[in-house]
Amino acid sequence: MSAFEPPDPTGRDDRTAAALDLRLAPAAVAAWAGMWLTVAHSWGPWVVAGAGMAVLVWARRSAAVALVGLVLVVTAAVGGLRLAVLTSGPVPELARDQAVAAVELSVESVRLVGQPITAVVSATLTRAEARGQSHAARVGVLVFAPGERAGDWAQIIPGSTVALTARLAAAERTDAAAAVLRPLSQPVVTTPAGGWRAGVEHVRQALRQAVAGARPEAAALLPALVVGDTSTMPASLTEDFRTTGLTHLTAVSGANLTILLACLLAVARAVKVTGRALNLVAVVGVAGFVALCHSEPSVLRAAAMGLVGLAAVGRSARPGQGARHLAQAVVALVWIDPWLSHSYGFALSVLACVGLLLWAGPWTASLNRWLPHWAAEAIAVPLAAQLATQPVVAQLSGAVSLVGLAANALAAPLVAPATVAGLVTAVVATVHAGLGRLVGTVAAWTVEPILQIGHRAASLPGAAQPWPATAVGLTLLTVGCLFAAWLMPRLLRRRLVVLALGLAMVVGGLRGPAQPGWPPADWRAVACDVGQGDALAVRVADGQALLLDLGPADAGLPACLRSLDIDRVPLVVLSHLHADHVGGLAELLDGWEVGAMLVSDAALAAAAPLEPARRAGVALRVAGANETFQVGAARVEVLSPARPVGLPATAGDVESSAENDNSLVVRVTVDGFSLLATGDLETAGQQALVSSHLDLAADVLKVPHHGSARQDEAFLAAVGARVALISVGANNSYGHPAASTLRRLEALGMTLARTDRDGAVALSWDQGQLEITSQR
């Protein structure tokens, strides 16, 4: 019998009650933890190898303990060897010297991330010419192309060979790369992708074109659901799915593979394929899945986890074998790709599998006492996965989703039909474009209910509760999740208890839970947590605040203002028109009365970003240097631009230094409390301010450019702030805030407050005493 025979369709087999085979679990934990340490620290391989040898000596006659020791030794050897190969040779040496080189790359994957958009490219460097020498190599590198450069890479098909000039920089040990490249020229395709790579891209493109006529969100979600292609996903949809815990639908996961193989195997059985031939169909399906989704580490991880699930639930699988398969997969994956040990995606996949193996079956059985099996499973499966992964999700997002369970339970039955429809569309569109568009139109309808679930659930006031992503906060959350998991079977078998809990969740979602102590009653300014961007509110009257920048689109500005009970915004100060500072304009205008906007003359000339304000009839006011005016209780002083607009950017700089250095700098003072807002001012702009001999002193410094390394120490000293406020996104692709900047600020005696770590940050002022309150 094939390993891929389906489970009992009634769902009433007795395997859920079988004891799990946990004999390999200690070895899997040892491999994962050992590889994490090996990759993270230069001394890691030695410590892990030493621990493994000690365990082997101590094990004596215990085969299980000896296996743990052996796994640790092999882990240290594999990880240490891979790192030694990656960090030796001419490319890492050039990177350590930050050399500029003409390079040739074989592109493996291209991802567009963040706001503003950055292209993150995984590639293999095959040649580098620098300092009059040509070096042949074959090492992995990462390319970060922010801003306008991102568009140069978006159209490059994986498998293509490109040539460009780039500045090399040293990679972190956890980057799985010999160097990080910052492009200084456009990539030129020297060898287009061919063979199976071109065929795969043809299928992906055919799917995109087949659904192009549908509603934009549906046309974006279907390719993401089927093959993980998120290139056209709007930021608003991404944010709503993140809030509701539906992000996993747009990421390549084991669930995608499970659905694909279920379809293939159903067709194969219909034509009487059995036994080993059925296994061959499954293998071909896995290979096609990996190719179609681009064979990068996350896809390989998803394929492995999907096979674990299938092998564990197949009819021929022995009771309790799921845990053994999972342990084997963990060990194999971290040995194949050591850097998966540091991957949040890997952690989420493994923990979700653990939750399903440990809890989904018993919880389904408890609910099945008073619910039909299909309904019991629809509740138990997402509940088990969410509880198992919640601590990691909270670490990433700084929040606990209160609607995730309901959203996932509602969406779960819709995912398989939509995925199947998308797969059929891709196949048909590849053969005949016209027929593909017809099928694609129907397929796009299948994702509309999922879109509505995501949007409506995210719009609820209590959709997400901020949670501190600290060691203490995450430990408490983990203990709470484990306690809830222990309690769950006792609760789920009682109908009235489940209904009461469901009602409490509905009420919590509609009203939103109160957060004790937030915001503090006497707050003067709040840095909203808007990810990688700036948005600061300064209270000028009851229910009114002036805003210093607006953050990226769909990044949480409305929720922040609602939490502060702000009804009116008499003034918005826009430092400059980058998307991470002005993107929230449309959302602000949609829900709040805005009196006026203060911009620089250079910004006023840019029509597109300010068009929503013009249409809404908001007065646009040009800031004059050294101008001072009153807004409610606040005095606003314009300190820059203090030099000619149009300062040329540094040669090869791809981050628009000229526009950053033209950021509008203002000091806002309320009741003796002062805050200096600096936009994305870089070194040249800061030096110009110092040279102007203006008084720059302030109690709080909004650190320029999200804490980048481009800071002038004389400027930071001239401000002399007590608090350095850094508005920055967690795990951003820019490396903000820079470690060198943090050291400078602390050396100057400033207390650090960061939105990536603390969430929204409130500053209170009482008779000269400055107090910091974080939302997390």
Short mmCIF file of N, CA and C in Angstrom, two decimals, residues 382-494:
data_model
loop_
_atom_site.label_atom_id
_atom_site.label_comp_id
_atom_site.label_asym_id
_atom_site.label_seq_id
_atom_site.Cartn_x
_atom_site.Cartn_y
_atom_site.Cartn_z
N PRO A 382 -7.32 25.00 13.47
CA PRO A 382 -6.72 26.34 13.59
C PRO A 382 -6.43 26.73 15.03
N LEU A 383 -7.24 26.25 15.99
CA LEU A 383 -7.00 26.57 17.39
C LEU A 383 -5.68 25.96 17.85
N ALA A 384 -5.42 24.71 17.47
CA ALA A 384 -4.17 24.05 17.85
C ALA A 384 -2.97 24.75 17.21
N ALA A 385 -3.08 25.09 15.95
CA ALA A 385 -1.97 25.76 15.26
C ALA A 385 -1.72 27.14 15.84
N GLN A 386 -2.79 27.87 16.16
CA GLN A 386 -2.61 29.22 16.68
C GLN A 386 -2.00 29.21 18.07
N LEU A 387 -2.44 28.31 18.94
CA LEU A 387 -1.86 28.26 20.28
C LEU A 387 -0.38 27.86 20.22
N ALA A 388 -0.03 26.94 19.34
CA ALA A 388 1.35 26.47 19.25
C ALA A 388 2.28 27.55 18.72
N THR A 389 1.79 28.39 17.83
CA THR A 389 2.66 29.39 17.18
C THR A 389 2.53 30.78 17.77
N GLN A 390 1.60 30.99 18.69
CA GLN A 390 1.32 32.35 19.16
C GLN A 390 2.52 33.06 19.76
N PRO A 391 3.37 32.41 20.57
CA PRO A 391 4.54 33.14 21.10
C PRO A 391 5.47 33.67 20.02
N VAL A 392 5.69 32.89 18.96
CA VAL A 392 6.55 33.35 17.87
C VAL A 392 5.87 34.47 17.09
N VAL A 393 4.59 34.34 16.85
CA VAL A 393 3.85 35.39 16.14
C VAL A 393 3.89 36.69 16.94
N ALA A 394 3.73 36.58 18.26
CA ALA A 394 3.77 37.78 19.11
C ALA A 394 5.15 38.42 19.09
N GLN A 395 6.20 37.61 19.03
CA GLN A 395 7.55 38.16 18.95
C GLN A 395 7.74 38.95 17.67
N LEU A 396 7.15 38.46 16.58
CA LEU A 396 7.30 39.13 15.29
C LEU A 396 6.43 40.38 15.17
N SER A 397 5.21 40.30 15.69
CA SER A 397 4.25 41.39 15.46
C SER A 397 4.03 42.28 16.67
N GLY A 398 4.44 41.82 17.87
CA GLY A 398 4.17 42.60 19.07
C GLY A 398 2.70 42.66 19.40
N ALA A 399 1.93 41.65 18.97
CA ALA A 399 0.49 41.66 19.22
C ALA A 399 -0.03 40.23 19.26
N VAL A 400 -1.17 40.07 19.90
CA VAL A 400 -1.89 38.80 19.93
C VAL A 400 -3.19 39.00 19.18
N SER A 401 -3.41 38.20 18.16
CA SER A 401 -4.63 38.34 17.37
C SER A 401 -5.81 37.76 18.14
N LEU A 402 -6.84 38.57 18.34
CA LEU A 402 -8.04 38.13 19.04
C LEU A 402 -9.09 37.59 18.09
N VAL A 403 -8.88 37.77 16.79
CA VAL A 403 -9.85 37.28 15.81
C VAL A 403 -9.24 36.20 14.93
N GLY A 404 -7.97 35.83 15.20
CA GLY A 404 -7.29 34.87 14.35
C GLY A 404 -7.99 33.52 14.29
N LEU A 405 -8.44 33.03 15.45
CA LEU A 405 -9.10 31.72 15.47
C LEU A 405 -10.36 31.74 14.60
N ALA A 406 -11.21 32.76 14.83
CA ALA A 406 -12.45 32.83 14.06
C ALA A 406 -12.17 33.01 12.57
N ALA A 407 -11.20 33.89 12.25
CA ALA A 407 -10.88 34.14 10.84
C ALA A 407 -10.36 32.87 10.17
N ASN A 408 -9.48 32.15 10.85
CA ASN A 408 -8.93 30.92 10.28
C ASN A 408 -9.98 29.83 10.16
N ALA A 409 -10.85 29.73 11.16
CA ALA A 409 -11.90 28.71 11.11
C ALA A 409 -12.86 28.98 9.95
N LEU A 410 -13.17 30.26 9.72
CA LEU A 410 -14.06 30.61 8.61
C LEU A 410 -13.38 30.44 7.25
N ALA A 411 -12.09 30.77 7.21
CA ALA A 411 -11.38 30.72 5.93
C ALA A 411 -10.95 29.31 5.54
N ALA A 412 -10.70 28.45 6.54
CA ALA A 412 -10.13 27.13 6.27
C ALA A 412 -10.90 26.34 5.21
N PRO A 413 -12.26 26.25 5.28
CA PRO A 413 -12.96 25.46 4.26
C PRO A 413 -12.89 26.08 2.85
N LEU A 414 -12.52 27.36 2.78
CA LEU A 414 -12.50 28.04 1.49
C LEU A 414 -11.14 27.94 0.79
N VAL A 415 -10.10 27.58 1.56
CA VAL A 415 -8.74 27.60 1.01
C VAL A 415 -8.55 26.52 -0.05
N ALA A 416 -8.98 25.29 0.26
CA ALA A 416 -8.76 24.19 -0.68
C ALA A 416 -9.46 24.43 -2.03
N PRO A 417 -10.75 24.80 -2.06
CA PRO A 417 -11.38 25.07 -3.35
C PRO A 417 -10.69 26.19 -4.13
N ALA A 418 -10.28 27.25 -3.43
CA ALA A 418 -9.61 28.35 -4.12
C ALA A 418 -8.25 27.92 -4.67
N THR A 419 -7.52 27.12 -3.88
CA THR A 419 -6.21 26.65 -4.34
C THR A 419 -6.36 25.75 -5.55
N VAL A 420 -7.33 24.83 -5.49
CA VAL A 420 -7.57 23.94 -6.63
C VAL A 420 -7.96 24.74 -7.87
N ALA A 421 -8.84 25.74 -7.68
CA ALA A 421 -9.25 26.58 -8.82
C ALA A 421 -8.05 27.31 -9.40
N GLY A 422 -7.16 27.78 -8.53
CA GLY A 422 -5.96 28.46 -9.02
C GLY A 422 -5.04 27.52 -9.77
N LEU A 423 -4.88 26.29 -9.29
CA LEU A 423 -4.03 25.32 -9.98
C LEU A 423 -4.60 24.99 -11.35
N VAL A 424 -5.90 24.80 -11.41
CA VAL A 424 -6.54 24.52 -12.71
C VAL A 424 -6.35 25.70 -13.66
N THR A 425 -6.49 26.90 -13.14
CA THR A 425 -6.29 28.10 -13.96
C THR A 425 -4.87 28.15 -14.53
N ALA A 426 -3.88 27.86 -13.67
CA ALA A 426 -2.49 27.89 -14.13
C ALA A 426 -2.24 26.89 -15.25
N VAL A 427 -2.81 25.68 -15.10
CA VAL A 427 -2.61 24.65 -16.13
C VAL A 427 -3.29 25.04 -17.43
N VAL A 428 -4.54 25.48 -17.32
CA VAL A 428 -5.30 25.84 -18.53
C VAL A 428 -4.69 27.05 -19.22
N ALA A 429 -4.32 28.07 -18.44
CA ALA A 429 -3.76 29.30 -19.02
C ALA A 429 -2.43 29.04 -19.71
N THR A 430 -1.68 28.07 -19.21
CA THR A 430 -0.41 27.74 -19.85
C THR A 430 -0.63 27.15 -21.24
N VAL A 431 -1.73 26.41 -21.40
CA VAL A 431 -2.03 25.77 -22.69
C VAL A 431 -2.75 26.73 -23.63
N HIS A 432 -3.73 27.50 -23.09
CA HIS A 432 -4.54 28.40 -23.94
C HIS A 432 -4.88 29.65 -23.14
N ALA A 433 -4.33 30.79 -23.54
CA ALA A 433 -4.49 32.03 -22.77
C ALA A 433 -5.95 32.46 -22.68
N GLY A 434 -6.69 32.38 -23.79
CA GLY A 434 -8.08 32.83 -23.79
C GLY A 434 -8.94 32.01 -22.86
N LEU A 435 -8.82 30.69 -22.94
CA LEU A 435 -9.58 29.82 -22.05
C LEU A 435 -9.12 30.00 -20.61
N GLY A 436 -7.81 30.28 -20.42
CA GLY A 436 -7.29 30.52 -19.09
C GLY A 436 -7.92 31.74 -18.44
N ARG A 437 -8.16 32.79 -19.23
CA ARG A 437 -8.80 34.00 -18.67
C ARG A 437 -10.22 33.70 -18.22
N LEU A 438 -10.91 32.86 -18.98
CA LEU A 438 -12.27 32.50 -18.60
C LEU A 438 -12.28 31.72 -17.29
N VAL A 439 -11.40 30.72 -17.20
CA VAL A 439 -11.30 29.93 -15.97
C VAL A 439 -10.81 30.81 -14.82
N GLY A 440 -9.86 31.73 -15.12
CA GLY A 440 -9.32 32.62 -14.10
C GLY A 440 -10.37 33.54 -13.51
N THR A 441 -11.32 33.98 -14.31
CA THR A 441 -12.40 34.83 -13.81
C THR A 441 -13.22 34.09 -12.76
N VAL A 442 -13.53 32.82 -13.06
CA VAL A 442 -14.28 32.02 -12.10
C VAL A 442 -13.44 31.76 -10.85
N ALA A 443 -12.15 31.43 -11.05
CA ALA A 443 -11.26 31.13 -9.93
C ALA A 443 -11.12 32.33 -9.00
N ALA A 444 -11.09 33.54 -9.58
CA ALA A 444 -10.95 34.73 -8.75
C ALA A 444 -12.13 34.91 -7.81
N TRP A 445 -13.31 34.45 -8.24
CA TRP A 445 -14.48 34.55 -7.34
C TRP A 445 -14.28 33.71 -6.08
N THR A 446 -13.53 32.63 -6.18
CA THR A 446 -13.39 31.73 -5.03
C THR A 446 -12.60 32.36 -3.89
N VAL A 447 -11.80 33.40 -4.15
CA VAL A 447 -11.04 34.02 -3.07
C VAL A 447 -11.76 35.23 -2.48
N GLU A 448 -12.86 35.64 -3.08
CA GLU A 448 -13.57 36.81 -2.55
C GLU A 448 -14.03 36.61 -1.11
N PRO A 449 -14.59 35.44 -0.75
CA PRO A 449 -14.98 35.27 0.66
C PRO A 449 -13.79 35.37 1.62
N ILE A 450 -12.63 34.87 1.20
CA ILE A 450 -11.44 34.96 2.05
C ILE A 450 -11.05 36.41 2.24
N LEU A 451 -11.12 37.20 1.17
CA LEU A 451 -10.81 38.62 1.26
C LEU A 451 -11.76 39.33 2.23
N GLN A 452 -13.04 39.01 2.14
CA GLN A 452 -14.01 39.65 3.02
C GLN A 452 -13.77 39.28 4.48
N ILE A 453 -13.42 38.02 4.72
CA ILE A 453 -13.12 37.60 6.10
C ILE A 453 -11.93 38.38 6.64
N GLY A 454 -10.87 38.49 5.83
CA GLY A 454 -9.68 39.21 6.27
C GLY A 454 -9.96 40.67 6.57
N HIS A 455 -10.67 41.35 5.66
CA HIS A 455 -10.92 42.78 5.83
C HIS A 455 -11.87 43.05 7.00
N ARG A 456 -12.95 42.29 7.07
CA ARG A 456 -13.95 42.56 8.11
C ARG A 456 -13.41 42.22 9.50
N ALA A 457 -12.67 41.14 9.60
CA ALA A 457 -12.11 40.78 10.91
C ALA A 457 -11.06 41.80 11.34
N ALA A 458 -10.24 42.27 10.40
CA ALA A 458 -9.19 43.24 10.74
C ALA A 458 -9.78 44.59 11.14
N SER A 459 -10.98 44.89 10.65
CA SER A 459 -11.58 46.20 10.94
C SER A 459 -12.20 46.26 12.34
N LEU A 460 -12.31 45.13 13.02
CA LEU A 460 -12.90 45.12 14.35
C LEU A 460 -11.98 45.86 15.34
N PRO A 461 -12.54 46.62 16.26
CA PRO A 461 -11.70 47.38 17.21
C PRO A 461 -10.76 46.49 18.01
N GLY A 462 -11.19 45.26 18.32
CA GLY A 462 -10.35 44.39 19.13
C GLY A 462 -9.64 43.33 18.32
N ALA A 463 -9.33 43.62 17.06
CA ALA A 463 -8.73 42.60 16.19
C ALA A 463 -7.40 42.10 16.74
N ALA A 464 -6.60 42.99 17.30
CA ALA A 464 -5.29 42.59 17.82
C ALA A 464 -5.01 43.36 19.10
N GLN A 465 -4.41 42.66 20.05
CA GLN A 465 -4.03 43.26 21.32
C GLN A 465 -2.51 43.36 21.40
N PRO A 466 -1.96 44.57 21.55
CA PRO A 466 -0.50 44.68 21.69
C PRO A 466 0.03 43.82 22.82
N TRP A 467 1.19 43.21 22.59
CA TRP A 467 1.79 42.35 23.60
C TRP A 467 3.29 42.62 23.64
N PRO A 468 3.88 42.73 24.82
CA PRO A 468 5.33 43.03 24.90
C PRO A 468 6.17 41.88 24.35
N ALA A 469 6.99 42.18 23.33
CA ALA A 469 7.87 41.16 22.74
C ALA A 469 9.18 41.10 23.51
N THR A 470 9.08 41.01 24.82
CA THR A 470 10.25 40.92 25.70
C THR A 470 10.35 39.49 26.22
N ALA A 471 11.49 39.20 26.87
CA ALA A 471 11.67 37.86 27.41
C ALA A 471 10.57 37.52 28.42
N VAL A 472 10.26 38.49 29.29
CA VAL A 472 9.23 38.25 30.30
C VAL A 472 7.86 38.10 29.63
N GLY A 473 7.55 39.01 28.71
CA GLY A 473 6.26 38.96 28.04
C GLY A 473 6.05 37.67 27.27
N LEU A 474 7.07 37.24 26.53
CA LEU A 474 6.94 36.02 25.73
C LEU A 474 6.91 34.78 26.61
N THR A 475 7.64 34.81 27.73
CA THR A 475 7.59 33.67 28.66
C THR A 475 6.19 33.53 29.26
N LEU A 476 5.61 34.65 29.67
CA LEU A 476 4.25 34.62 30.21
C LEU A 476 3.25 34.12 29.17
N LEU A 477 3.42 34.57 27.93
CA LEU A 477 2.51 34.14 26.87
C LEU A 477 2.66 32.64 26.60
N THR A 478 3.90 32.16 26.59
CA THR A 478 4.14 30.73 26.36
C THR A 478 3.50 29.89 27.46
N VAL A 479 3.70 30.31 28.71
CA VAL A 479 3.10 29.58 29.83
C VAL A 479 1.57 29.62 29.72
N GLY A 480 1.03 30.77 29.34
CA GLY A 480 -0.41 30.88 29.18
C GLY A 480 -0.94 29.97 28.08
N CYS A 481 -0.22 29.89 26.96
CA CYS A 481 -0.65 29.01 25.86
C CYS A 481 -0.60 27.55 26.28
N LEU A 482 0.45 27.15 26.99
CA LEU A 482 0.57 25.76 27.44
C LEU A 482 -0.54 25.43 28.45
N PHE A 483 -0.83 26.37 29.33
CA PHE A 483 -1.92 26.14 30.29
C PHE A 483 -3.25 26.02 29.57
N ALA A 484 -3.47 26.89 28.59
CA ALA A 484 -4.71 26.81 27.82
C ALA A 484 -4.81 25.48 27.07
N ALA A 485 -3.67 25.00 26.53
CA ALA A 485 -3.68 23.71 25.83
C ALA A 485 -4.02 22.57 26.78
N TRP A 486 -3.49 22.63 28.01
CA TRP A 486 -3.80 21.60 29.00
C TRP A 486 -5.28 21.62 29.39
N LEU A 487 -5.82 22.81 29.46
CA LEU A 487 -7.21 22.98 29.89
C LEU A 487 -8.21 22.71 28.77
N MET A 488 -7.77 22.85 27.52
CA MET A 488 -8.69 22.86 26.39
C MET A 488 -9.57 21.62 26.27
N PRO A 489 -9.04 20.38 26.38
CA PRO A 489 -9.94 19.22 26.24
C PRO A 489 -11.08 19.22 27.24
N ARG A 490 -10.83 19.73 28.45
CA ARG A 490 -11.87 19.78 29.48
C ARG A 490 -12.93 20.81 29.14
N LEU A 491 -12.51 21.88 28.46
CA LEU A 491 -13.46 22.94 28.10
C LEU A 491 -14.27 22.60 26.86
N LEU A 492 -13.59 22.04 25.87
CA LEU A 492 -14.22 21.85 24.56
C LEU A 492 -15.33 20.82 24.58
N ARG A 493 -15.31 19.90 25.55
CA ARG A 493 -16.37 18.90 25.58
C ARG A 493 -17.66 19.44 26.18
N ARG A 494 -17.61 20.68 26.71
CA ARG A 494 -18.79 21.27 27.34
C ARG A 494 -19.35 22.36 26.44
#
